[in-house]
Amino acid sequence: MAWTQLEVRELKEGRYILIEEEPCRILSIQTSKPGKHGEAKARIDAVGMFDGSKRSVVFPVKHKVQVPVIGKRTAQVLSLTDAEVQLMDLETYETFSLPVDAETKGQLAPGSEVQYIDAMGRRRITRA
């Protein structure tokens, strides 16, 4: 598992956080003032990178959270079938297959280049 730790106060919108072992992109962060006997809390709204579901958590601002290491890479399309696409990473020359949805499939052609993300051992095409 490739992740690092940060305090909640160091997080920003558009960055990433692990919620329930799922890498998520932070949509918004709201912080509350500290109370008489408590400390400031932060409410984080995020969306899953691979499943697309929205998640929300509340942590004290000094709490340490896990942040996934995200790799943004390019690959070349080797072959295309109805359900998946076979890609070759342009840096490591590793070949792998990924499932493809209908809207992305129309933009793909053998020999073209795509960008994909690699996080927590999972991959997804981001731009065709």
Tab-separated table of C-alpha atoms in Angstrom:
chain	number	residue	atom	x	y	z
A	1	MET	CA	0.000	0.000	0.000
A	2	ALA	CA	1.557	3.275	-1.130
A	3	TRP	CA	0.490	6.121	1.153
A	4	THR	CA	1.927	8.814	3.385
A	5	GLN	CA	0.631	10.638	6.459
A	6	LEU	CA	-0.370	14.286	6.789
A	7	GLU	CA	-2.215	16.300	9.394
A	8	VAL	CA	-5.745	17.342	8.452
A	9	ARG	CA	-4.809	21.040	8.551
A	10	GLU	CA	-2.248	20.440	5.753
A	11	LEU	CA	-4.875	19.097	3.312
A	12	LYS	CA	-6.265	21.240	0.497
A	13	GLU	CA	-9.113	20.988	-1.982
A	14	GLY	CA	-8.236	19.014	-5.095
A	15	ARG	CA	-5.709	16.831	-3.258
A	16	TYR	CA	-6.270	13.231	-2.173
A	17	ILE	CA	-7.107	11.342	1.040
A	18	LEU	CA	-7.799	7.726	1.974
A	19	ILE	CA	-11.312	7.224	3.340
A	20	GLU	CA	-12.323	3.640	4.183
A	21	GLU	CA	-9.249	2.328	2.276
A	22	GLU	CA	-10.495	4.075	-0.903
A	23	PRO	CA	-8.435	6.863	-2.532
A	24	CYS	CA	-10.644	9.965	-2.758
A	25	ARG	CA	-10.252	13.447	-4.246
A	26	ILE	CA	-11.103	16.232	-1.772
A	27	LEU	CA	-14.022	18.398	-2.917
A	28	SER	CA	-14.283	20.730	0.093
A	29	ILE	CA	-12.946	21.263	3.605
A	30	GLN	CA	-14.823	23.243	6.264
A	31	THR	CA	-13.194	23.948	9.630
A	32	SER	CA	-14.941	24.892	12.842
A	33	LYS	CA	-13.600	27.067	15.643
A	34	PRO	CA	-12.270	25.387	18.758
A	35	GLY	CA	-14.722	25.176	21.634
A	36	LYS	CA	-14.184	25.898	25.304
A	37	HIS	CA	-12.803	22.413	26.019
A	38	GLY	CA	-12.335	20.999	22.550
A	39	GLU	CA	-10.188	21.565	19.531
A	40	ALA	CA	-11.023	22.707	16.008
A	41	LYS	CA	-12.547	20.092	13.725
A	42	ALA	CA	-12.546	19.776	9.947
A	43	ARG	CA	-15.299	18.291	7.793
A	44	ILE	CA	-13.919	16.789	4.565
A	45	ASP	CA	-16.168	16.023	1.593
A	46	ALA	CA	-14.551	13.805	-1.031
A	47	VAL	CA	-15.401	11.608	-4.019
A	48	GLY	CA	-13.888	8.170	-4.686
A	49	MET	CA	-11.440	8.010	-7.599
A	50	PHE	CA	-12.438	4.523	-8.700
A	51	ASP	CA	-16.043	4.071	-7.537
A	52	GLY	CA	-17.282	7.682	-7.818
A	53	SER	CA	-19.191	7.609	-4.510
A	54	LYS	CA	-19.212	10.655	-2.239
A	55	ARG	CA	-17.803	10.338	1.260
A	56	SER	CA	-17.715	12.708	4.196
A	57	VAL	CA	-15.593	12.539	7.370
A	58	VAL	CA	-14.949	14.758	10.408
A	59	PHE	CA	-11.536	14.845	12.097
A	60	PRO	CA	-9.749	17.145	14.560
A	61	VAL	CA	-7.348	19.389	12.629
A	62	LYS	CA	-4.328	17.869	14.416
A	63	HIS	CA	-5.378	14.312	13.478
A	64	LYS	CA	-3.060	12.431	11.103
A	65	VAL	CA	-4.688	10.895	8.008
A	66	GLN	CA	-3.434	8.671	5.213
A	67	VAL	CA	-2.806	10.258	1.815
A	68	PRO	CA	-2.403	7.939	-1.206
A	69	VAL	CA	0.553	8.308	-3.556
A	70	ILE	CA	-0.966	8.990	-6.981
A	71	GLY	CA	0.991	8.239	-10.146
A	72	LYS	CA	-0.081	10.009	-13.332
A	73	ARG	CA	1.316	8.211	-16.366
A	74	THR	CA	0.881	7.826	-20.108
A	75	ALA	CA	0.333	4.630	-22.031
A	76	GLN	CA	-0.165	3.513	-25.612
A	77	VAL	CA	-3.260	1.555	-26.687
A	78	LEU	CA	-2.215	-1.856	-28.022
A	79	SER	CA	-5.607	-3.452	-28.640
A	80	LEU	CA	-9.261	-2.723	-27.995
A	81	THR	CA	-12.137	-5.153	-27.332
A	82	ASP	CA	-15.758	-4.619	-26.304
A	83	ALA	CA	-15.107	-4.682	-22.558
A	84	GLU	CA	-11.438	-3.799	-22.070
A	85	VAL	CA	-8.392	-2.101	-23.522
A	86	GLN	CA	-4.827	-3.385	-23.482
A	87	LEU	CA	-2.248	-0.695	-22.696
A	88	MET	CA	1.534	-0.419	-22.581
A	89	ASP	CA	3.153	2.058	-20.189
A	90	LEU	CA	5.482	4.370	-22.129
A	91	GLU	CA	8.106	4.542	-19.344
A	92	THR	CA	8.310	0.960	-18.083
A	93	TYR	CA	6.925	-0.845	-21.190
A	94	GLU	CA	4.674	-2.878	-18.886
A	95	THR	CA	1.489	-4.176	-20.550
A	96	PHE	CA	-1.832	-4.439	-18.717
A	97	SER	CA	-5.568	-4.481	-19.396
A	98	LEU	CA	-8.179	-2.095	-18.028
A	99	PRO	CA	-11.968	-2.144	-18.301
A	100	VAL	CA	-13.318	0.560	-20.598
A	101	ASP	CA	-16.685	2.334	-20.502
A	102	ALA	CA	-18.780	3.287	-23.524
A	103	GLU	CA	-17.910	7.017	-23.601
A	104	THR	CA	-14.141	6.426	-23.388
A	105	LYS	CA	-14.222	3.569	-25.906
A	106	GLY	CA	-15.252	5.909	-28.741
A	107	GLN	CA	-12.122	8.038	-28.186
A	108	LEU	CA	-9.671	5.119	-28.182
A	109	ALA	CA	-7.877	3.646	-31.182
A	110	PRO	CA	-4.907	1.255	-31.401
A	111	GLY	CA	-1.669	3.260	-31.438
A	112	SER	CA	-3.112	6.297	-29.646
A	113	GLU	CA	-1.840	7.558	-26.282
A	114	VAL	CA	-3.907	7.867	-23.090
A	115	GLN	CA	-3.247	9.159	-19.600
A	116	TYR	CA	-4.061	7.016	-16.586
A	117	ILE	CA	-3.714	7.168	-12.824
A	118	ASP	CA	-2.158	4.512	-10.623
A	119	ALA	CA	-3.159	4.537	-6.938
A	120	MET	CA	-3.108	1.826	-4.291
A	121	GLY	CA	-2.427	-0.874	-6.890
A	122	ARG	CA	-5.432	0.121	-9.040
A	123	ARG	CA	-5.518	1.929	-12.376
A	124	ARG	CA	-8.043	4.015	-14.311
A	125	ILE	CA	-7.941	5.907	-17.620
A	126	THR	CA	-8.334	9.642	-17.060
A	127	ARG	CA	-7.856	11.160	-20.518
A	128	ALA	CA	-8.044	9.591	-23.960
